[in-house]
Coordinates of C-alpha atoms and ligand atoms in Angstrom, one line a residue:
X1 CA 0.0 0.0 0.0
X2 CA 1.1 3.5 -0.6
X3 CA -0.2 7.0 -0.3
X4 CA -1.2 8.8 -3.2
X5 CA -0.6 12.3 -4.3
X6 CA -4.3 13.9 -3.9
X7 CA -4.5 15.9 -7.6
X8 CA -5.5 20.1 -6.6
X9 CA -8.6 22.1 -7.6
X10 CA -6.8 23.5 -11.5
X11 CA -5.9 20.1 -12.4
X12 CA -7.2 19.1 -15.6
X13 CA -7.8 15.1 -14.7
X14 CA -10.3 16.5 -11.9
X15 CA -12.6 17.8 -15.0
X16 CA -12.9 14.0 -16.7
X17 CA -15.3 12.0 -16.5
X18 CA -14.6 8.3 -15.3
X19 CA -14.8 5.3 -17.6
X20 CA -16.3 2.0 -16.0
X21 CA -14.5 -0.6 -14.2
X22 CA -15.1 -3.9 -16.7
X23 CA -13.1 -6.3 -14.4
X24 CA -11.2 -6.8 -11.0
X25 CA -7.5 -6.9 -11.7
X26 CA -4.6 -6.7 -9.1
X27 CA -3.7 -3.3 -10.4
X28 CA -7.1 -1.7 -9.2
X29 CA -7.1 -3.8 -5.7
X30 CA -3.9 -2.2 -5.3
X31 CA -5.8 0.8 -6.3
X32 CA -8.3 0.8 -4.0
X33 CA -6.0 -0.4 -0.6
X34 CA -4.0 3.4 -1.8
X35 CA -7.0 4.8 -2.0
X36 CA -8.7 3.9 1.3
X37 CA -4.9 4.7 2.8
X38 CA -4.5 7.9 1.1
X39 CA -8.2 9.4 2.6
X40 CA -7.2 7.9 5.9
X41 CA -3.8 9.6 6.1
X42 CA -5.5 12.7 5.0
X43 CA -8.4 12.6 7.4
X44 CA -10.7 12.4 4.6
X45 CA -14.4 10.8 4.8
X46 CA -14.1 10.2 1.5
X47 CA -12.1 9.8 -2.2
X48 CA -12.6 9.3 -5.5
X49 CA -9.8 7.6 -8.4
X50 CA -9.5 10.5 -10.1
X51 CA -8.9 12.9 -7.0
X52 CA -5.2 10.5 -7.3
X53 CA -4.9 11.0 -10.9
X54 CA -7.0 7.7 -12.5
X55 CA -9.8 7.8 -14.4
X56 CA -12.1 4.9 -13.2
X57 CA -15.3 4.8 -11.2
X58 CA -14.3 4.1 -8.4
X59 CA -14.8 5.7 -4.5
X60 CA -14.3 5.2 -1.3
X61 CA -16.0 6.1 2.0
X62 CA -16.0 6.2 5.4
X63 CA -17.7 8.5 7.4
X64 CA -17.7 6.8 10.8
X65 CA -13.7 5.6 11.0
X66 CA -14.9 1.9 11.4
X67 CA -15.9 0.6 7.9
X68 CA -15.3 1.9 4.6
X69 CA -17.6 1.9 1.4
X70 CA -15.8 0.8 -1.2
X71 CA -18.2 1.5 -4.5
X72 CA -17.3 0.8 -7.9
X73 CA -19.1 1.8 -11.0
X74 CA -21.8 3.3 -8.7
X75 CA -25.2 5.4 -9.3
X76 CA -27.7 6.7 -7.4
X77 CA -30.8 5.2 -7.7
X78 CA -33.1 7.2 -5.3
X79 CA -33.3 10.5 -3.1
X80 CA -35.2 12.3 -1.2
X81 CA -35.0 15.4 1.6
X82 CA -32.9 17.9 1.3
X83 CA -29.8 19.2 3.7
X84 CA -27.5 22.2 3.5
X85 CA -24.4 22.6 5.1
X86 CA -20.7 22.6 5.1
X87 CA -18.8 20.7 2.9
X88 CA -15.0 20.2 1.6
X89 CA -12.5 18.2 -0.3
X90 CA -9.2 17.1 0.2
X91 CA -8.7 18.3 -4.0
X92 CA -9.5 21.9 -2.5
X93 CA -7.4 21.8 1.0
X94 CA -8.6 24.1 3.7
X95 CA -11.4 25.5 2.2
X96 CA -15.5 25.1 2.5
X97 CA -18.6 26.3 1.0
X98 CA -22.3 25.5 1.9
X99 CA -23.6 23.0 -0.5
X100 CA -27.3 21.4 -0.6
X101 CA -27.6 17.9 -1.2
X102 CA -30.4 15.1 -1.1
X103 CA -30.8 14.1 3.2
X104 CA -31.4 10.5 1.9
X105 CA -29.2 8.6 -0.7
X106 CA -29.8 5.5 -2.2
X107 CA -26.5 3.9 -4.6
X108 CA -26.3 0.8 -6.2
X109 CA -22.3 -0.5 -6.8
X110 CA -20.1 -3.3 -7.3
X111 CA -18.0 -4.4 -4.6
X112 CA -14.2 -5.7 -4.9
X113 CA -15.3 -9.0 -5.6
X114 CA -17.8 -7.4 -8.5
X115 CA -20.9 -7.9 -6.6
X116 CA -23.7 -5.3 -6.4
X117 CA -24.3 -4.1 -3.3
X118 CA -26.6 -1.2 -2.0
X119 CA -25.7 1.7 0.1
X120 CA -28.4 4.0 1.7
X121 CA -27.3 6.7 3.8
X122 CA -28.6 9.9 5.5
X123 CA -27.0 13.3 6.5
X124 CA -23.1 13.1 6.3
X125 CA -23.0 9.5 4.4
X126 CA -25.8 11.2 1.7
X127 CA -23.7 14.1 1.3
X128 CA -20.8 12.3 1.1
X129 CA -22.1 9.7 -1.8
X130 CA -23.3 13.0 -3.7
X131 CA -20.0 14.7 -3.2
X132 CA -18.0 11.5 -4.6
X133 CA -20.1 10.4 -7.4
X134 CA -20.0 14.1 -8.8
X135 CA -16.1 13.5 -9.1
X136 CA -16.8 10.8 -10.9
X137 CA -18.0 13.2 -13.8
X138 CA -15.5 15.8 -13.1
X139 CA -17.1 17.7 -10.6
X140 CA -16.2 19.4 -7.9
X141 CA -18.3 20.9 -5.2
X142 CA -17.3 24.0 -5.6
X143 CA -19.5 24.6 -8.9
X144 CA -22.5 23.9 -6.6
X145 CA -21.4 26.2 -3.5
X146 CA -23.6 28.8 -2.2
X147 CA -21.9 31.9 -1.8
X148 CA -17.9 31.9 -1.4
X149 CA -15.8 29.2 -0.2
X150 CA -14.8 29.9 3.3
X151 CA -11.3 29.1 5.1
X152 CA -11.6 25.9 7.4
X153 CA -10.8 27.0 11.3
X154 CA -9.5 23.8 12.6
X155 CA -9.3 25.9 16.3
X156 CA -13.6 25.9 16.8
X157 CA -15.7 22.8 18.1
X158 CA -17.1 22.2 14.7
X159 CA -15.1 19.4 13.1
X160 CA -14.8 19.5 9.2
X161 CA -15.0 16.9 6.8
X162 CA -13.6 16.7 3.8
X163 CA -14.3 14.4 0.7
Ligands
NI201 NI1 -13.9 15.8 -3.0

């Protein structure tokens, strides 16, 4: 396993959009053990391939520090609610806008082992599916802020995430 260089806001590969994982090979295991290391060394809840420069569908998540999502070619197949609040991402470090998203997510994936799974989440989980998935097709969250993006005060109570 290795960390990852996490690719910057500017960077072109963060405007693609991801082709579809056809089969499980060792490259993208290897892949996705970087990935899950490079978002925990980061203190991210969340990553996408192409935030590290590859151009697959492919993200993982963990918003609770126990038990990462690890989606691949995944969509989502149902919302509902709405929530707005903070959000971030390690591509634009120390920075964070307001951003409204669905309160409920529902995603169907393939897991490492090419199964489909399902993932339904609310409040930080639902943002963060949202947040990932628009990486996917070279978005950032910054195109859907409302109003300017703030500087991240790591000194208050409110702990930031970012994706
Ligand atoms: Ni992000």
């Amino acid at each position: 396993m290795a960390i990852r260089n996490i690719r910057e806001m500017g960077d072109e590969v963060l405007t693609k959009k991801c082709r579809e994982v056809t089969e499980m090979t060792p490259r993208i295991k290897e892949l996705i053990e970087d990935m899950l290391e490079t978002m925990y060394d980061a203190n991210g809840v969340g990553l996408a391939a192409p935030q590290v420069g590859i151009l697959k569908r492919i993200v993982v998540i963990d918003t609770t520090g126990e038990d990462p999502y690890i989606l691949i070619n995944p969509r989502i197949v149902e919302t509902s609610g709405e929530q707005t609040g903070n959000e971030g991402c390690l591509s634009v470090p120390g920075k964070c806008a307001v951003v409204t998203r669905p309160n409920y997510v529902k995603a169907v994936a393939l897991d490492v082992s090419m199964k489909e799974i399902e993932v339904e989440g609310t409040e930080l989980l639902a943002r963060a599916i949202c947040h990932e998935l628009d990486h996917l097709d070279g978005h950032l969250y910054v195109e859907k802020a409302e109003g300017p993006l703030q500087d991240v005060h790591y000194d208050d109570d409110e702990e930031e995430e970012e994706e």
